[in-house]
Amino acid sequence: MKRQAYEPILITDAPRSQDDQLTTRQRRYVLMMGIRVACLVVGAILVGVQAPLLWLWLSLCGLGMVLIPWLAVLLANDRPPKEEHRLANRFHHQQRDETPPMSLTAEERPHKIIDAEL
């Protein structure tokens, strides 16, 4: 979408850089894989100490080791949605409001007084 000359450009409208997005996704992936490793280690420790309700704890650790990698890959490949393609509006003709946003209505415009006696 092309900006009009009268619209200010705000820095908050700028999308995050590709490098910043990639770094965030990589950190999230490493954190989730660390949690997966922690599930494996906790499961091994629980088997070694013969913890009560071992079947419950092992099933929770196994579930974490299976679901976390799947979620980690999905989230690592996730990115913000693309903006509309610049040619998309070319094929869809929509009515445009041609009045600038700062224009005055007929009631707000100053009235000219014409002196007919001059």
PDB file of C-alpha atoms in Angstrom:
ATOM      1  CA  MET A   1       0.000   0.000   0.000  1.00  0.00           C
ATOM      2  CA  LYS A   2       1.449   3.320  -1.043  1.00  0.00           C
ATOM      3  CA  ARG A   3       1.465   6.089   1.566  1.00  0.00           C
ATOM      4  CA  GLN A   4      -0.080   9.421   0.760  1.00  0.00           C
ATOM      5  CA  ALA A   5       2.008  12.578   1.105  1.00  0.00           C
ATOM      6  CA  TYR A   6      -0.069  13.877   4.019  1.00  0.00           C
ATOM      7  CA  GLU A   7       0.321  10.725   6.179  1.00  0.00           C
ATOM      8  CA  PRO A   8       3.193  10.788   8.655  1.00  0.00           C
ATOM      9  CA  ILE A   9       5.483   7.770   8.764  1.00  0.00           C
ATOM     10  CA  LEU A  10       5.930   6.420  12.257  1.00  0.00           C
ATOM     11  CA  ILE A  11       8.899   4.335  13.327  1.00  0.00           C
ATOM     12  CA  THR A  12       6.514   2.077  15.238  1.00  0.00           C
ATOM     13  CA  ASP A  13       4.972   1.078  11.899  1.00  0.00           C
ATOM     14  CA  ALA A  14       8.282  -0.391  10.739  1.00  0.00           C
ATOM     15  CA  PRO A  15       8.446  -4.191  10.836  1.00  0.00           C
ATOM     16  CA  ARG A  16      11.182  -5.968  12.759  1.00  0.00           C
ATOM     17  CA  SER A  17      14.271  -6.759  10.709  1.00  0.00           C
ATOM     18  CA  GLN A  18      14.750 -10.241   9.254  1.00  0.00           C
ATOM     19  CA  ASP A  19      17.863 -10.766  11.375  1.00  0.00           C
ATOM     20  CA  ASP A  20      16.001  -9.807  14.547  1.00  0.00           C
ATOM     21  CA  GLN A  21      13.146 -12.187  13.730  1.00  0.00           C
ATOM     22  CA  LEU A  22      15.577 -15.018  12.962  1.00  0.00           C
ATOM     23  CA  THR A  23      17.505 -14.480  16.205  1.00  0.00           C
ATOM     24  CA  THR A  24      14.285 -14.568  18.241  1.00  0.00           C
ATOM     25  CA  ARG A  25      13.149 -17.782  16.537  1.00  0.00           C
ATOM     26  CA  GLN A  26      16.564 -19.412  17.076  1.00  0.00           C
ATOM     27  CA  ARG A  27      16.565 -18.549  20.783  1.00  0.00           C
ATOM     28  CA  ARG A  28      13.043 -19.941  21.194  1.00  0.00           C
ATOM     29  CA  TYR A  29      14.078 -23.161  19.412  1.00  0.00           C
ATOM     30  CA  VAL A  30      17.208 -23.654  21.569  1.00  0.00           C
ATOM     31  CA  LEU A  31      15.185 -23.011  24.740  1.00  0.00           C
ATOM     32  CA  MET A  32      12.569 -25.589  23.757  1.00  0.00           C
ATOM     33  CA  MET A  33      15.215 -28.161  22.851  1.00  0.00           C
ATOM     34  CA  GLY A  34      16.822 -27.512  26.257  1.00  0.00           C
ATOM     35  CA  ILE A  35      13.480 -28.316  27.900  1.00  0.00           C
ATOM     36  CA  ARG A  36      13.363 -31.535  25.870  1.00  0.00           C
ATOM     37  CA  VAL A  37      16.820 -32.532  27.110  1.00  0.00           C
ATOM     38  CA  ALA A  38      15.708 -31.708  30.654  1.00  0.00           C
ATOM     39  CA  CYS A  39      12.725 -34.073  30.213  1.00  0.00           C
ATOM     40  CA  LEU A  40      15.109 -36.834  29.106  1.00  0.00           C
ATOM     41  CA  VAL A  41      17.442 -36.276  32.077  1.00  0.00           C
ATOM     42  CA  VAL A  42      14.562 -36.109  34.581  1.00  0.00           C
ATOM     43  CA  GLY A  43      13.102 -39.311  33.127  1.00  0.00           C
ATOM     44  CA  ALA A  44      16.449 -41.104  33.479  1.00  0.00           C
ATOM     45  CA  ILE A  45      16.836 -39.901  37.084  1.00  0.00           C
ATOM     46  CA  LEU A  46      13.305 -41.011  37.976  1.00  0.00           C
ATOM     47  CA  VAL A  47      13.962 -44.492  36.615  1.00  0.00           C
ATOM     48  CA  GLY A  48      17.205 -44.679  38.615  1.00  0.00           C
ATOM     49  CA  VAL A  49      15.635 -43.726  41.946  1.00  0.00           C
ATOM     50  CA  GLN A  50      12.439 -45.783  41.461  1.00  0.00           C
ATOM     51  CA  ALA A  51      10.172 -42.786  42.140  1.00  0.00           C
ATOM     52  CA  PRO A  52       6.564 -43.326  43.233  1.00  0.00           C
ATOM     53  CA  LEU A  53       4.048 -43.081  40.376  1.00  0.00           C
ATOM     54  CA  LEU A  54       6.900 -43.749  37.958  1.00  0.00           C
ATOM     55  CA  TRP A  55       4.513 -44.578  35.113  1.00  0.00           C
ATOM     56  CA  LEU A  56       2.884 -41.128  35.393  1.00  0.00           C
ATOM     57  CA  TRP A  57       6.167 -39.198  35.490  1.00  0.00           C
ATOM     58  CA  LEU A  58       7.674 -41.186  32.635  1.00  0.00           C
ATOM     59  CA  SER A  59       4.597 -40.688  30.475  1.00  0.00           C
ATOM     60  CA  LEU A  60       4.737 -36.910  31.130  1.00  0.00           C
ATOM     61  CA  CYS A  61       8.451 -36.806  30.296  1.00  0.00           C
ATOM     62  CA  GLY A  62       7.857 -38.924  27.158  1.00  0.00           C
ATOM     63  CA  LEU A  63       5.021 -36.660  26.092  1.00  0.00           C
ATOM     64  CA  GLY A  64       7.287 -33.644  26.562  1.00  0.00           C
ATOM     65  CA  MET A  65      10.059 -35.285  24.532  1.00  0.00           C
ATOM     66  CA  VAL A  66       7.634 -35.963  21.669  1.00  0.00           C
ATOM     67  CA  LEU A  67       5.539 -32.778  21.613  1.00  0.00           C
ATOM     68  CA  ILE A  68       8.216 -30.171  22.377  1.00  0.00           C
ATOM     69  CA  PRO A  69      10.348 -30.851  19.250  1.00  0.00           C
ATOM     70  CA  TRP A  70       7.248 -30.699  17.074  1.00  0.00           C
ATOM     71  CA  LEU A  71       6.190 -27.372  18.603  1.00  0.00           C
ATOM     72  CA  ALA A  72       9.769 -26.069  18.444  1.00  0.00           C
ATOM     73  CA  VAL A  73       9.965 -26.675  14.688  1.00  0.00           C
ATOM     74  CA  LEU A  74       6.557 -25.089  14.098  1.00  0.00           C
ATOM     75  CA  LEU A  75       7.476 -21.993  16.112  1.00  0.00           C
ATOM     76  CA  ALA A  76      10.957 -21.746  14.584  1.00  0.00           C
ATOM     77  CA  ASN A  77       9.449 -21.657  11.096  1.00  0.00           C
ATOM     78  CA  ASP A  78       6.768 -19.162  12.089  1.00  0.00           C
ATOM     79  CA  ARG A  79       7.125 -15.571  10.934  1.00  0.00           C
ATOM     80  CA  PRO A  80       4.859 -12.537  10.772  1.00  0.00           C
ATOM     81  CA  PRO A  81       2.367 -12.561   7.896  1.00  0.00           C
ATOM     82  CA  LYS A  82       3.379 -10.783   4.733  1.00  0.00           C
ATOM     83  CA  GLU A  83       1.741  -7.517   3.846  1.00  0.00           C
ATOM     84  CA  GLU A  84      -0.612  -7.475   0.894  1.00  0.00           C
ATOM     85  CA  HIS A  85       1.134  -7.774  -2.387  1.00  0.00           C
ATOM     86  CA  ARG A  86       1.595  -4.436  -4.079  1.00  0.00           C
ATOM     87  CA  LEU A  87      -0.223  -5.612  -7.208  1.00  0.00           C
ATOM     88  CA  ALA A  88      -3.212  -7.049  -5.336  1.00  0.00           C
ATOM     89  CA  ASN A  89      -5.103  -3.741  -5.383  1.00  0.00           C
ATOM     90  CA  ARG A  90      -4.581  -3.356  -9.104  1.00  0.00           C
ATOM     91  CA  PHE A  91      -7.102  -6.089  -9.854  1.00  0.00           C
ATOM     92  CA  HIS A  92      -9.632  -5.150  -7.176  1.00  0.00           C
ATOM     93  CA  HIS A  93     -11.021  -1.725  -7.915  1.00  0.00           C
ATOM     94  CA  GLN A  94     -12.423  -0.210  -4.760  1.00  0.00           C
ATOM     95  CA  GLN A  95     -13.974   3.165  -4.254  1.00  0.00           C
ATOM     96  CA  ARG A  96     -11.486   5.584  -2.779  1.00  0.00           C
ATOM     97  CA  ASP A  97     -12.247   8.535  -0.610  1.00  0.00           C
ATOM     98  CA  GLU A  98     -10.428  11.334  -2.417  1.00  0.00           C
ATOM     99  CA  THR A  99     -10.915  13.944   0.289  1.00  0.00           C
ATOM    100  CA  PRO A 100      -7.795  14.606   2.312  1.00  0.00           C
ATOM    101  CA  PRO A 101      -8.177  13.793   6.010  1.00  0.00           C
ATOM    102  CA  MET A 102      -7.613  17.390   7.097  1.00  0.00           C
ATOM    103  CA  SER A 103     -10.271  18.946   4.840  1.00  0.00           C
ATOM    104  CA  LEU A 104     -13.039  21.055   6.339  1.00  0.00           C
ATOM    105  CA  THR A 105     -16.699  20.309   5.910  1.00  0.00           C
ATOM    106  CA  ALA A 106     -18.982  22.867   4.299  1.00  0.00           C
ATOM    107  CA  GLU A 107     -20.167  24.068   7.710  1.00  0.00           C
ATOM    108  CA  GLU A 108     -16.616  24.534   9.001  1.00  0.00           C
ATOM    109  CA  ARG A 109     -15.325  26.539   6.019  1.00  0.00           C
ATOM    110  CA  PRO A 110     -15.074  30.296   6.537  1.00  0.00           C
ATOM    111  CA  HIS A 111     -17.722  32.194   4.598  1.00  0.00           C
ATOM    112  CA  LYS A 112     -16.685  34.932   2.219  1.00  0.00           C
ATOM    113  CA  ILE A 113     -18.656  38.103   2.579  1.00  0.00           C
ATOM    114  CA  ILE A 114     -18.990  39.845  -0.733  1.00  0.00           C
ATOM    115  CA  ASP A 115     -19.731  43.519  -0.524  1.00  0.00           C
ATOM    116  CA  ALA A 116     -22.111  44.178  -3.415  1.00  0.00           C
ATOM    117  CA  GLU A 117     -21.944  47.947  -2.974  1.00  0.00           C
ATOM    118  CA  LEU A 118     -18.296  48.279  -4.042  1.00  0.00           C
TER     119      LEU A 118
END
